[in-house]
Amino acid sequence: MAKIHAAITGIAGYLPEDILDNEELSRMVDTTDEWIMTRIGIKTRHILRPAGKGTSDMGSEAVKQLLIKTNTAPEDVEVLICATVTPDHQFPATGNIISDKAGLKNAFSYDLNAGCSGFLFALSTGAKFIESGRYKKVIVVGADKMSSIVDYTDRATCPIFGDGAGAVMLEPTEDPEIGVIDEIMGTDGAGRIHLHQKAGGSVKPASHETVDAREHFIYQEGQAVFKVAVSKMADVSVEMMERHNISPEELAWLVPHQANMRIIEAVARRMELPKEKVMINIEKYGNTTAATLPLLLWEWEPQLKKGDKLILSTFGAGFTWGAIYLKWAYNS
Ligand code: UT7
């Protein structure tokens, strides 16, 4: 019997309506459009503003759209994995809430936290469910409301992040020319000192003091993270090319996490890829954490052709990093 692969058979995304541009940010903190464009490469980011709306609202919109696009009855979905660092609540899992809002009555669902590598790790996990032969329809969501943990008085982090969500459908295929082929992933918990949220977890539960000290926002030592991000993302991406003898000419697309334009360019340089083969939308959406990869695939879907070779590459809090090699499964 031929080996079962997991193929992405559909993709959808959701971006909230409100846009925060560099001009507005410059009125909030001491920054400029020129600094943000030169150092990060972001012009605008989408922000989920209505009070009482959370990550599940964006994730469930993406899932509803995915069900329509793939002509899937909600009750046929068996598993939903939600990658996020901004869950609606500490518990229950945001995946449970997304399943409820999207009407997935027969799916079991849960969350997975791997920082900005969340979608890639969840895609790997979802693919294993399919490869086991036991499940036929698995949805992987990447969704983050980063504006809920961004300190809009901290000019070093507030220009970077935006809100959004994306979702893919995974289904089995026996065609070796399509689907998820391979992965390389890693973590280093020692890296947590450079990028984390200080309070709100079991080590330091929320208190008046933690709120006063602004410890519920993202804490990031940018330069330390930058250096490791470039080397890890480039290392795993190049290793993946070598492992499968993929030349820069053969690779259709690099799908890199959107943290900083300079990181993306450095990774592409190490892979000897021209810019035309690199998916980039950081200028419009910023870093949407777990949503960056599915939002890229969603936006590029019309250009993707069956059999196209893609490398997805990420780095994030943890530290976490990884690359997935897949062959696109369909023509739009
Ligand atoms: O997705 C998860 C993983 N995260 C990442 O991959 C992020 C990695 N890090 C980065 O992308 C970059 O390090 C940042 C964008 C966060 C910062 O860029 P940088 O080029 O490393 O800047 P820096 O922190 O070294 O700061 C350089 C200067 C400093 O001023 P002085 O000390 O040289 O006078 C900062 O105070 O730029 C200043 N600065 C700003 N100036 C204007 C910092 N933020 C701003 C700002 N506007 N928004």
Coordinates of C-alpha atoms and ligand atoms in Angstrom, one line a residue:
M1 CA 0.0 0.0 0.0
A2 CA 1.3 3.5 -0.9
K3 CA 2.3 5.7 2.0
I4 CA -0.4 8.2 3.1
H5 CA 0.6 11.9 3.0
A6 CA -1.2 14.9 4.3
A7 CA -2.1 17.4 1.7
I8 CA -3.4 20.9 2.2
T9 CA -6.6 20.9 0.2
G10 CA -7.8 24.4 1.1
I11 CA -6.9 27.6 2.8
A12 CA -8.6 30.6 4.2
G13 CA -7.7 33.7 6.1
Y14 CA -9.2 36.5 8.2
L15 CA -8.0 40.0 8.8
P16 CA -9.9 42.4 11.1
E17 CA -11.1 45.6 9.4
D18 CA -9.3 48.3 11.4
I19 CA -5.8 49.3 10.3
L20 CA -3.1 50.9 12.4
D21 CA -0.5 52.7 10.2
N22 CA 2.9 54.1 11.0
E23 CA 1.5 57.7 11.0
E24 CA -0.9 56.8 13.8
L25 CA 1.8 54.9 15.7
S26 CA 4.1 57.9 15.4
R27 CA 1.5 59.9 17.3
M28 CA 1.4 57.2 20.1
V29 CA 5.2 56.7 20.7
D30 CA 8.4 58.3 19.7
T31 CA 8.9 56.7 16.3
T32 CA 8.8 57.4 12.6
D33 CA 7.6 55.7 9.4
E34 CA 11.2 55.8 8.2
W35 CA 12.6 54.0 11.2
I36 CA 9.9 51.3 11.1
M37 CA 10.3 50.8 7.3
T38 CA 14.1 50.6 7.5
R39 CA 14.5 48.5 10.6
I40 CA 11.4 46.2 10.3
G41 CA 9.7 46.8 6.9
I42 CA 6.1 47.3 8.2
K43 CA 3.7 50.0 7.0
T44 CA 0.3 48.9 8.4
R45 CA -1.1 46.2 10.6
H46 CA -4.7 45.0 11.2
I47 CA -6.1 45.3 14.7
L48 CA -9.2 43.6 16.1
R49 CA -10.8 46.5 17.9
P50 CA -14.3 45.8 19.0
A51 CA -14.5 45.2 22.8
G52 CA -15.1 41.6 23.7
K53 CA -13.7 40.1 20.5
G54 CA -10.8 37.7 20.7
T55 CA -8.7 35.2 18.8
S56 CA -11.5 32.7 18.4
D57 CA -13.6 35.3 16.5
M58 CA -10.9 35.6 13.9
G59 CA -10.1 31.9 13.9
S60 CA -13.7 30.8 13.5
E61 CA -14.2 33.3 10.6
A62 CA -11.3 31.7 8.8
V63 CA -12.6 28.2 9.5
K64 CA -16.1 29.1 8.3
Q65 CA -14.6 30.4 5.0
L66 CA -12.5 27.3 4.7
L67 CA -15.5 25.0 5.1
I68 CA -17.3 26.9 2.3
K69 CA -14.2 26.9 0.0
T70 CA -13.6 23.2 0.5
N71 CA -17.3 22.3 0.3
T72 CA -16.9 20.5 3.7
A73 CA -19.8 19.8 6.0
P74 CA -18.9 21.0 9.5
E75 CA -19.8 17.7 11.1
D76 CA -17.3 15.9 8.8
V77 CA -14.2 17.6 10.4
E78 CA -12.6 15.3 13.0
V79 CA -9.8 17.3 14.5
L80 CA -9.0 21.0 14.9
I81 CA -5.7 22.3 16.2
C82 CA -5.3 26.0 17.0
A83 CA -1.9 27.5 17.3
T84 CA -1.9 30.7 19.3
V85 CA -0.1 32.6 22.0
T86 CA -3.1 34.8 22.7
P87 CA -5.9 32.4 23.6
D88 CA -9.3 33.8 24.4
H89 CA -8.8 32.5 28.0
Q90 CA -6.2 30.6 29.9
F91 CA -8.7 27.8 29.6
P92 CA -10.6 26.3 27.9
A93 CA -8.6 26.0 24.7
T94 CA -9.4 28.5 22.0
G95 CA -9.6 25.6 19.6
N96 CA -12.7 24.4 21.5
I97 CA -14.3 27.8 21.1
I98 CA -13.4 28.0 17.4
S99 CA -15.0 24.6 16.9
D100 CA -18.1 25.7 18.7
K101 CA -18.4 28.9 16.8
A102 CA -17.8 27.2 13.4
G103 CA -20.3 24.3 14.2
L104 CA -17.7 21.5 14.2
K105 CA -19.8 19.2 16.4
N106 CA -17.8 16.0 15.8
A107 CA -14.3 17.4 16.1
F108 CA -12.0 17.2 19.0
S109 CA -9.9 20.3 19.3
Y110 CA -7.1 21.8 21.4
D111 CA -4.4 24.5 21.4
L112 CA -0.7 24.4 20.7
N113 CA 1.7 27.1 21.8
A114 CA 5.0 27.3 19.9
G115 CA 5.3 31.1 19.7
C116 CA 5.7 32.3 16.1
S117 CA 6.4 28.7 15.1
G118 CA 3.0 27.6 16.3
F119 CA 1.4 27.1 12.9
L120 CA 4.4 25.1 11.6
F121 CA 4.4 22.9 14.7
A122 CA 0.6 22.4 14.4
L123 CA 0.8 21.6 10.7
S124 CA 3.4 18.9 11.6
T125 CA 1.0 17.5 14.3
G126 CA -2.0 17.7 12.0
A127 CA -0.1 15.9 9.2
K128 CA 0.6 13.0 11.7
F129 CA -3.1 12.5 12.4
I130 CA -3.7 12.1 8.6
E131 CA -0.6 9.9 8.1
S132 CA -1.8 7.6 10.8
G133 CA -4.7 6.6 8.5
R134 CA -7.2 7.2 11.3
Y135 CA -8.3 10.7 10.4
K136 CA -9.5 12.1 7.0
K137 CA -10.2 15.8 7.7
V138 CA -8.0 17.8 10.0
I139 CA -8.1 21.6 10.3
V140 CA -5.0 23.6 11.4
V141 CA -5.6 27.2 12.5
G142 CA -3.0 29.9 13.3
A143 CA -4.6 32.8 15.0
D144 CA -3.4 35.7 17.2
K145 CA -4.7 38.9 18.6
M146 CA -1.3 40.3 19.3
S147 CA -2.8 43.7 20.1
S148 CA -4.1 42.2 23.3
I149 CA -0.5 41.8 24.6
V150 CA 1.3 44.6 22.9
D151 CA 2.4 47.5 25.1
Y152 CA 1.5 50.6 23.0
T153 CA 3.9 52.7 25.1
D154 CA 6.9 50.5 24.2
R155 CA 8.3 51.8 20.9
A156 CA 10.6 48.8 20.6
T157 CA 7.8 46.2 20.3
C158 CA 4.6 48.0 19.3
P159 CA 5.3 48.6 15.6
I160 CA 6.0 44.9 15.0
F161 CA 2.8 43.1 15.7
G162 CA -0.7 42.8 14.1
D163 CA -3.8 40.6 14.4
G164 CA -5.1 37.9 12.0
A165 CA -5.9 34.3 11.5
G166 CA -5.6 31.6 8.9
A167 CA -6.7 28.0 8.5
V168 CA -5.9 25.0 6.3
M169 CA -7.7 21.8 5.6
L170 CA -5.5 18.6 5.7
E171 CA -6.7 15.4 3.9
P172 CA -5.0 12.2 2.9
T173 CA -3.4 11.5 -0.4
E174 CA -1.4 8.6 -1.7
D175 CA 0.2 10.7 -4.5
P176 CA 3.9 11.1 -3.6
E177 CA 4.1 14.2 -5.7
I178 CA 1.9 16.3 -3.4
G179 CA 1.6 16.9 0.3
V180 CA 3.7 17.4 3.4
I181 CA 7.0 15.7 2.7
D182 CA 9.4 16.4 5.6
E183 CA 10.1 18.6 8.6
I184 CA 12.9 19.8 10.8
M185 CA 12.0 21.3 14.1
G186 CA 13.8 22.5 17.3
T187 CA 13.3 24.2 20.6
D188 CA 15.5 25.8 23.2
G189 CA 13.8 26.8 26.4
A190 CA 16.9 28.7 27.5
G191 CA 15.9 31.3 24.9
R192 CA 12.8 32.2 27.0
I193 CA 14.7 34.9 28.8
H194 CA 14.8 37.0 25.6
L195 CA 11.2 36.8 24.6
H196 CA 8.3 36.2 27.0
Q197 CA 5.3 37.5 28.9
K198 CA 6.4 38.0 32.5
A199 CA 3.1 37.7 34.4
G200 CA -0.2 36.0 34.1
G201 CA 1.0 32.4 34.3
S202 CA 1.5 30.1 37.2
V203 CA 4.9 31.5 38.1
K204 CA 3.6 35.0 38.5
P205 CA -0.2 35.1 38.6
A206 CA -1.9 38.4 37.8
S207 CA -2.0 41.0 40.6
H208 CA -2.2 44.7 41.0
E209 CA 1.6 44.8 41.1
T210 CA 2.0 42.9 37.8
V211 CA -0.5 45.1 36.1
D212 CA 1.2 48.3 37.4
A213 CA 4.5 46.9 36.3
R214 CA 3.1 46.3 32.8
E215 CA 4.2 42.6 33.0
H216 CA 1.3 41.3 31.0
F217 CA 2.7 42.6 27.7
I218 CA 5.3 41.1 25.4
Y219 CA 8.9 41.4 26.7
Q220 CA 11.5 41.2 23.9
E221 CA 15.2 41.8 23.7
G222 CA 15.1 42.5 20.0
Q223 CA 18.8 42.1 19.0
A224 CA 19.3 38.8 20.9
V225 CA 16.2 37.4 19.2
F226 CA 17.1 38.8 15.8
K227 CA 20.5 37.0 15.7
V228 CA 19.2 33.6 16.6
A229 CA 16.2 34.0 14.3
V230 CA 18.4 34.6 11.3
S231 CA 20.7 31.7 12.0
K232 CA 18.1 29.1 13.0
M233 CA 15.7 29.9 10.1
A234 CA 18.5 29.9 7.6
D235 CA 20.1 26.7 9.0
V236 CA 16.9 24.6 8.9
S237 CA 15.8 26.0 5.4
V238 CA 19.2 25.2 3.9
E239 CA 19.4 21.8 5.6
M240 CA 15.9 21.0 4.1
M241 CA 17.1 22.0 0.6
E242 CA 20.2 19.8 1.0
R243 CA 18.4 16.8 2.4
H244 CA 16.1 16.7 -0.6
N245 CA 18.5 18.0 -3.2
I246 CA 16.3 21.0 -4.0
S247 CA 18.2 23.6 -6.0
P248 CA 17.2 27.3 -5.7
E249 CA 15.9 27.0 -9.3
E250 CA 13.6 24.1 -8.4
L251 CA 12.1 25.6 -5.2
A252 CA 8.9 27.4 -6.2
W253 CA 8.5 29.4 -2.9
L254 CA 10.0 30.2 0.4
V255 CA 7.2 30.8 2.9
P256 CA 9.0 32.5 5.8
H257 CA 7.7 33.8 9.1
Q258 CA 7.1 37.5 8.9
A259 CA 9.0 39.0 11.9
N260 CA 11.3 41.4 10.2
M261 CA 12.1 42.1 6.5
R262 CA 15.8 42.0 7.3
I263 CA 15.5 38.5 8.7
I264 CA 13.5 37.3 5.6
E265 CA 16.1 38.8 3.3
A266 CA 19.0 37.2 5.2
V267 CA 17.3 33.7 5.1
A268 CA 16.6 34.1 1.3
R269 CA 20.3 35.1 0.7
R270 CA 21.6 32.0 2.6
M271 CA 19.2 29.8 0.4
E272 CA 20.4 31.7 -2.7
L273 CA 16.9 32.5 -3.6
P274 CA 15.8 35.6 -5.6
K275 CA 13.2 37.8 -3.9
E276 CA 10.6 36.8 -6.5
K277 CA 10.5 33.4 -4.9
V278 CA 9.9 34.6 -1.4
M279 CA 6.4 35.2 -0.1
I280 CA 6.4 38.6 1.8
N281 CA 3.4 40.5 3.2
I282 CA 4.9 41.9 6.3
E283 CA 4.5 45.4 5.0
K284 CA 0.7 45.1 5.2
Y285 CA 0.1 42.9 8.2
G286 CA 3.2 43.0 10.4
N287 CA 4.0 40.0 12.6
T288 CA 0.7 38.1 13.2
T289 CA 2.6 35.4 15.1
A290 CA 0.9 32.0 14.5
A291 CA -1.1 33.5 11.5
T292 CA 1.8 34.6 9.3
L293 CA 2.3 31.4 7.4
P294 CA -1.4 30.6 6.6
L295 CA -2.0 34.2 5.7
L296 CA 0.9 34.0 3.2
L297 CA -0.4 30.8 1.6
W298 CA -3.9 32.3 1.5
E299 CA -2.7 35.4 -0.3
W300 CA -0.5 33.4 -2.7
E301 CA -3.0 30.6 -3.3
P302 CA -4.1 31.9 -6.8
Q303 CA -0.5 31.7 -8.0
L304 CA 0.3 28.2 -6.6
K305 CA 0.3 25.2 -8.9
K306 CA 0.0 21.5 -8.2
G307 CA 3.4 20.1 -7.4
D308 CA 5.1 23.4 -6.6
K309 CA 7.8 22.8 -4.0
L310 CA 7.5 25.0 -0.9
I311 CA 9.6 25.4 2.2
L312 CA 7.9 26.9 5.2
S313 CA 10.3 28.4 7.7
T314 CA 9.8 29.9 11.2
F315 CA 11.4 31.1 14.4
G316 CA 9.6 32.2 17.5
A317 CA 9.3 32.5 21.3
G318 CA 10.5 29.4 23.2
F319 CA 12.8 29.5 21.4
T320 CA 11.2 27.5 18.7
W321 CA 12.1 27.0 15.0
G322 CA 11.5 24.8 12.1
A323 CA 11.1 24.1 8.4
I324 CA 8.5 22.1 6.5
Y325 CA 8.9 20.9 3.0
L326 CA 5.7 20.4 1.1
K327 CA 4.5 20.0 -2.5
W328 CA 1.4 22.1 -3.2
A329 CA -1.7 19.8 -3.9
Y330 CA -3.9 21.7 -6.3
N331 CA -4.4 24.4 -8.9
S332 CA -6.8 27.1 -7.9
Ligands
UT7_1 O1 8.5 36.7 15.8 C1 9.1 36.4 17.0 C2 10.6 36.6 16.9 N1 10.9 38.0 16.9 C3 11.7 38.5 16.1 O2 12.2 37.9 15.2 C4 12.1 40.0 16.3 C5 13.6 40.1 16.1 N2 14.1 41.5 16.4 C6 13.9 42.5 15.6 O3 13.2 42.4 14.6 C7 14.7 43.8 15.8 O4 15.7 43.6 16.8 C8 13.7 44.9 16.3 C9 12.8 45.4 15.2 C10 12.9 44.5 17.5 C11 14.6 46.1 16.7 O5 15.4 46.5 15.7 P1 17.0 46.8 15.9 O6 17.6 47.2 14.6 O7 17.6 45.5 16.5 O8 17.0 48.0 16.9 P2 17.6 48.1 18.3 O9 16.8 47.5 19.3 O10 19.1 47.8 18.3 O11 17.5 49.7 18.6 C12 18.3 50.6 17.8 C13 18.0 52.0 18.2 C14 17.9 52.3 19.7 O12 18.4 53.6 19.9 P3 19.9 53.9 20.4 O13 20.0 53.1 21.7 O14 20.8 53.3 19.3 O15 19.9 55.3 20.5 C15 16.5 52.2 20.0 O16 16.1 52.9 21.2 O17 16.6 52.3 17.7 C16 15.8 52.8 18.8 N3 14.5 52.3 18.6 C17 13.6 53.1 17.9 N4 13.7 54.3 17.3 C18 12.6 54.7 16.6 C19 13.9 51.2 19.0 N5 12.6 51.2 18.6 C20 12.4 52.3 17.9 C21 11.3 52.9 17.2 N6 11.4 54.0 16.5 N7 10.1 52.2 17.1

